[in-house]
Amino acid sequence: MVEIRINGELVTFDGNFRDAFIFTIDYLRDSEEPTLRQTYNEFKDYTDEDLMEYIEMEFDVKPELIVNRRLDSSWAFKSHILED
């Protein structure tokens, strides 16, 4: 599960990274649309990295990405800085 927080406040908790990013963009836009269809269509060709950059560049917020896992999980989590 992935969790996205904006300025320390929980925005979404989802099993899919892309869904979490799309929901966050919709939330930050304060969209009044009843579904996420329009936002999904607008960002259909964006990668996860593109969506993260969009959130970072378009909104004056401090986003956090948190990966949740079981205590006994053998998965390790690392972060790599991507060069432009």
N, CA, C and O atoms as a DFTB+ gen file, in Angstrom:
336 C
 N C O
     1  1       0.838      -1.184       0.000
     2  2       0.000       0.000       0.000
     3  2       0.879       1.242       0.000
     4  3       1.945       1.277       0.615
     5  1       0.408       2.244      -0.697
     6  2       1.111       3.516      -0.758
     7  2       0.231       4.602      -0.146
     8  3      -0.989       4.613      -0.305
     9  1       0.876       5.485       0.538
    10  2       0.185       6.578       1.218
    11  2       0.805       7.886       0.720
    12  3       2.026       8.003       0.625
    13  1      -0.035       8.855       0.408
    14  2       0.464      10.174       0.029
    15  2      -0.049      11.181       1.036
    16  3      -1.241      11.251       1.336
    17  1       0.889      11.956       1.547
    18  2       0.565      13.039       2.474
    19  2       0.984      14.354       1.831
    20  3       2.020      14.438       1.171
    21  1       0.175      15.363       2.033
    22  2       0.478      16.706       1.557
    23  2       0.552      17.609       2.778
    24  3      -0.404      17.728       3.544
    25  1       1.703      18.241       2.941
    26  2       1.939      19.108       4.104
    27  2       1.602      18.389       5.412
    28  3       1.064      18.985       6.345
    29  1       1.934      17.082       5.459
    30  2       1.723      16.286       6.658
    31  2       0.337      15.689       6.810
    32  3       0.105      14.903       7.729
    33  1      -0.599      16.046       5.922
    34  2      -1.977      15.564       6.017
    35  2      -2.209      14.417       5.034
    36  3      -1.864      14.525       3.857
    37  1      -2.795      13.318       5.520
    38  2      -3.094      12.174       4.667
    39  2      -4.097      12.566       3.589
    40  3      -5.172      13.086       3.885
    41  1      -3.728      12.309       2.324
    42  2      -4.614      12.592       1.198
    43  2      -5.205      11.299       0.657
    44  3      -6.401      11.233       0.374
    45  1      -4.373      10.267       0.510
    46  2      -4.869       8.998      -0.012
    47  2      -4.024       7.835       0.483
    48  3      -2.848       7.990       0.813
    49  1      -4.650       6.670       0.527
    50  2      -4.036       5.409       0.921
    51  2      -4.522       4.412      -0.115
    52  3      -5.709       4.085      -0.138
    53  1      -3.632       3.916      -0.979
    54  2      -4.067       3.129      -2.128
    55  2      -3.118       1.970      -2.381
    56  3      -1.962       2.008      -1.961
    57  1      -3.597       0.951      -3.058
    58  2      -2.779      -0.192      -3.428
    59  2      -2.057       0.005      -4.746
    60  3      -1.318      -0.880      -5.178
    61  1      -2.253       1.150      -5.400
    62  2      -1.692       1.401      -6.722
    63  2      -1.068       2.799      -6.752
    64  3      -1.731       3.790      -6.447
    65  1       0.200       2.865      -7.118
    66  2       0.897       4.159      -7.155
    67  2       0.190       5.151      -8.075
    68  3      -0.088       6.279      -7.668
    69  1      -0.102       4.747      -9.305
    70  2      -0.713       5.651     -10.284
    71  2      -2.047       6.192      -9.779
    72  3      -2.316       7.390      -9.878
    73  1      -2.873       5.313      -9.242
    74  2      -4.166       5.750      -8.708
    75  2      -3.976       6.782      -7.597
    76  3      -4.724       7.756      -7.509
    77  1      -2.981       6.563      -6.759
    78  2      -2.715       7.495      -5.657
    79  2      -2.288       8.860      -6.188
    80  3      -2.720       9.889      -5.667
    81  1      -1.442       8.880      -7.222
    82  2      -1.006      10.158      -7.797
    83  2      -2.166      10.889      -8.462
    84  3      -2.323      12.097      -8.284
    85  1      -2.981      10.163      -9.229
    86  2      -4.133      10.771      -9.916
    87  2      -5.108      11.344      -8.890
    88  3      -5.581      12.470      -9.045
    89  1      -5.407      10.581      -7.852
    90  2      -6.314      11.063      -6.813
    91  2      -5.759      12.327      -6.159
    92  3      -6.500      13.273      -5.891
    93  1      -4.448      12.335      -5.907
    94  2      -3.814      13.490      -5.265
    95  2      -3.914      14.734      -6.136
    96  3      -4.204      15.819      -5.632
    97  1      -3.680      14.592      -7.435
    98  2      -3.807      15.731      -8.353
    99  2      -5.235      16.254      -8.338
   100  3      -5.462      17.461      -8.259
   101  1      -6.187      15.350      -8.413
   102  2      -7.598      15.742      -8.391
   103  2      -7.935      16.473      -7.088
   104  3      -8.643      17.480      -7.093
   105  1      -7.424      15.957      -5.993
   106  2      -7.637      16.574      -4.676
   107  2      -7.035      17.980      -4.625
   108  3      -7.681      18.921      -4.165
   109  1      -5.803      18.116      -5.097
   110  2      -5.123      19.410      -5.046
   111  2      -5.769      20.448      -5.959
   112  3      -5.690      21.648      -5.697
   113  1      -6.396      19.991      -7.011
   114  2      -7.119      20.897      -7.912
   115  2      -8.470      21.291      -7.342
   116  3      -9.135      22.184      -7.866
   117  1      -8.871      20.631      -6.278
   118  2     -10.179      20.870      -5.662
   119  2     -11.295      20.624      -6.673
   120  3     -12.255      21.387      -6.776
   121  1     -11.131      19.524      -7.416
   122  2     -12.081      19.177      -8.471
   123  2     -13.455      18.854      -7.901
   124  3     -13.582      18.234      -6.845
   125  1     -14.474      19.288      -8.625
   126  2     -15.852      19.003      -8.218
   127  2     -16.473      17.897      -9.062
   128  3     -17.660      17.600      -8.926
   129  1     -15.665      17.281      -9.943
   130  2     -16.153      16.176     -10.764
   131  2     -16.460      14.978      -9.859
   132  3     -15.722      14.716      -8.909
   133  1     -17.548      14.247     -10.151
   134  2     -17.911      13.109      -9.301
   135  2     -16.994      11.891      -9.470
   136  3     -16.958      11.020      -8.601
   137  1     -16.248      11.827     -10.592
   138  2     -15.329      10.706     -10.813
   139  2     -13.953      11.245     -11.195
   140  3     -13.778      12.444     -11.408
   141  1     -12.989      10.344     -11.278
   142  2     -11.626      10.718     -11.661
   143  2     -11.379      10.547     -13.162
   144  3     -10.249      10.706     -13.622
   145  1     -12.416      10.227     -13.920
   146  2     -12.276       9.920     -15.351
   147  2     -11.559      11.024     -16.117
   148  3     -10.646      10.745     -16.894
   149  1     -11.956      12.258     -15.909
   150  2     -11.356      13.383     -16.627
   151  2      -9.863      13.517     -16.287
   152  3      -9.042      13.762     -17.171
   153  1      -9.528      13.357     -15.028
   154  2      -8.127      13.458     -14.606
   155  2      -7.314      12.301     -15.178
   156  3      -6.189      12.506     -15.633
   157  1      -7.873      11.077     -15.162
   158  2      -7.186       9.930     -15.763
   159  2      -6.928      10.174     -17.243
   160  3      -5.829       9.911     -17.730
   161  1      -7.927      10.671     -17.962
   162  2      -7.765      10.929     -19.396
   163  2      -6.697      11.981     -19.659
   164  3      -5.898      11.837     -20.585
   165  1      -6.678      13.017     -18.866
   166  2      -5.703      14.088     -19.049
   167  2      -4.265      13.596     -18.858
   168  3      -3.356      14.062     -19.546
   169  1      -4.057      12.667     -17.939
   170  2      -2.713      12.207     -17.601
   171  2      -2.419      10.790     -18.095
   172  3      -1.520      10.131     -17.573
   173  1      -3.164      10.315     -19.092
   174  2      -3.028       8.927     -19.547
   175  2      -1.630       8.585     -20.054
   176  3      -1.207       7.433     -19.949
   177  1      -0.907       9.554     -20.598
   178  2       0.426       9.288     -21.143
   179  2       1.558       9.643     -20.180
   180  3       2.729       9.577     -20.554
   181  1       1.229      10.009     -18.973
   182  2       2.240      10.377     -17.978
   183  2       2.745       9.132     -17.252
   184  3       1.971       8.224     -16.948
   185  1       4.042       9.099     -16.978
   186  2       4.602       8.036     -16.142
   187  2       4.387       8.410     -14.672
   188  3       3.969       9.527     -14.365
   189  1       4.670       7.484     -13.779
   190  2       4.584       7.791     -12.347
   191  2       5.522       8.945     -11.993
   192  3       5.171       9.824     -11.207
   193  1       6.717       8.929     -12.582
   194  2       7.679      10.002     -12.323
   195  2       7.142      11.344     -12.822
   196  3       7.319      12.369     -12.165
   197  1       6.485      11.336     -13.989
   198  2       5.876      12.560     -14.526
   199  2       4.802      13.098     -13.581
   200  3       4.714      14.303     -13.350
   201  1       3.992      12.196     -13.042
   202  2       2.923      12.604     -12.129
   203  2       3.499      13.198     -10.845
   204  3       2.985      14.187     -10.322
   205  1       4.561      12.589     -10.350
   206  2       5.218      13.128      -9.154
   207  2       5.763      14.528      -9.434
   208  3       5.619      15.434      -8.614
   209  1       6.387      14.695     -10.595
   210  2       6.937      16.001     -10.962
   211  2       5.826      17.032     -11.132
   212  3       5.984      18.187     -10.735
   213  1       4.704      16.622     -11.721
   214  2       3.575      17.537     -11.900
   215  2       3.093      18.059     -10.543
   216  3       2.892      19.261     -10.371
   217  1       2.912      17.160      -9.598
   218  2       2.461      17.557      -8.257
   219  2       3.460      18.531      -7.640
   220  3       3.083      19.537      -7.040
   221  1       4.724      18.213      -7.799
   222  2       5.790      19.030      -7.228
   223  2       5.851      20.428      -7.852
   224  3       6.079      21.413      -7.149
   225  1       5.650      20.513      -9.162
   226  2       5.825      21.782      -9.879
   227  2       4.568      22.655      -9.900
   228  3       4.668      23.882      -9.887
   229  1       3.399      22.040      -9.933
   230  2       2.155      22.793     -10.116
   231  2       1.522      23.295      -8.822
   232  3       0.703      24.214      -8.839
   233  1       1.902      22.695      -7.715
   234  2       1.264      23.044      -6.449
   235  2       2.325      23.433      -5.427
   236  3       3.409      22.851      -5.394
   237  1       2.014      24.395      -4.614
   238  2       2.935      24.843      -3.568
   239  2       2.695      23.995      -2.318
   240  3       2.096      24.446      -1.341
   241  1       3.181      22.751      -2.380
   242  2       2.947      21.793      -1.300
   243  2       4.231      21.020      -1.010
   244  3       5.191      21.048      -1.780
   245  1       4.212      20.336       0.116
   246  2       5.312      19.447       0.482
   247  2       4.762      18.014       0.458
   248  3       4.206      17.546       1.451
   249  1       4.921      17.314      -0.687
   250  2       4.372      15.961      -0.792
   251  2       5.286      14.915      -0.141
   252  3       6.511      15.042      -0.153
   253  1       4.662      13.891       0.420
   254  2       5.388      12.753       0.991
   255  2       4.801      11.479       0.408
   256  3       3.582      11.340       0.302
   257  1       5.667      10.552       0.030
   258  2       5.259       9.245      -0.467
   259  2       5.709       8.211       0.556
   260  3       6.900       8.093       0.842
   261  1       4.769       7.471       1.101
   262  2       5.066       6.494       2.147
   263  2       4.617       5.123       1.658
   264  3       3.467       4.943       1.257
   265  1       5.532       4.159       1.694
   266  2       5.203       2.788       1.315
   267  2       4.978       2.003       2.598
   268  3       5.852       1.940       3.463
   269  1       3.802       1.409       2.709
   270  2       3.448       0.633       3.898
   271  2       3.659      -0.852       3.604
   272  3       3.327      -1.330       2.519
   273  1       4.204      -1.565       4.561
   274  2       4.432      -3.000       4.388
   275  2       4.253      -3.719       5.717
   276  3       4.210      -3.099       6.779
   277  1       4.151      -5.025       5.634
   278  2       4.035      -5.835       6.844
   279  2       5.363      -5.838       7.601
   280  3       6.426      -5.686       7.000
   281  1       5.297      -6.006       8.879
   282  2       6.483      -6.018       9.729
   283  2       7.453      -7.136       9.331
   284  3       8.669      -6.948       9.386
   285  1       6.921      -8.297       8.933
   286  2       7.774      -9.437       8.596
   287  2       8.150      -9.487       7.114
   288  3       8.691     -10.495       6.659
   289  1       7.881      -8.442       6.364
   290  2       8.201      -8.400       4.938
   291  2       9.712      -8.364       4.728
   292  3      10.438      -7.716       5.482
   293  1      10.176      -9.063       3.700
   294  2      11.611      -9.055       3.395
   295  2      11.983      -7.985       2.366
   296  3      13.146      -7.868       1.980
   297  1      11.001      -7.212       1.928
   298  2      11.263      -6.143       0.960
   299  2      12.073      -5.025       1.599
   300  3      11.819      -4.632       2.738
   301  1      13.054      -4.515       0.851
   302  2      13.810      -3.328       1.256
   303  2      13.383      -2.186       0.339
   304  3      13.055      -2.417      -0.825
   305  1      13.384      -0.979       0.841
   306  2      12.989       0.179       0.042
   307  2      14.146       1.152      -0.045
   308  3      14.743       1.531       0.962
   309  1      14.450       1.550      -1.275
   310  2      15.528       2.500      -1.514
   311  2      15.016       3.573      -2.457
   312  3      14.000       3.396      -3.128
   313  1      15.718       4.667      -2.498
   314  2      15.357       5.771      -3.377
   315  2      16.570       6.146      -4.215
   316  3      17.676       6.286      -3.693
   317  1      16.360       6.309      -5.518
   318  2      17.423       6.743      -6.418
   319  2      17.041       8.092      -6.995
   320  3      15.892       8.304      -7.382
   321  1      17.983       8.987      -7.053
   322  2      17.757      10.306      -7.630
   323  2      17.933      10.192      -9.141
   324  3      18.985       9.764      -9.614
   325  1      16.906      10.575      -9.897
   326  2      16.956      10.505     -11.354
   327  2      17.580      11.774     -11.909
   328  3      17.246      12.879     -11.481
   329  1      18.475      11.614     -12.850
   330  2      19.100      12.762     -13.518
   331  2      18.196      13.211     -14.654
   332  3      17.522      12.390     -15.276
   333  1      18.176      14.507     -14.928
   334  2      17.372      15.036     -16.039
   335  2      17.945      14.640     -17.374
   336  3      17.393      15.000     -18.414
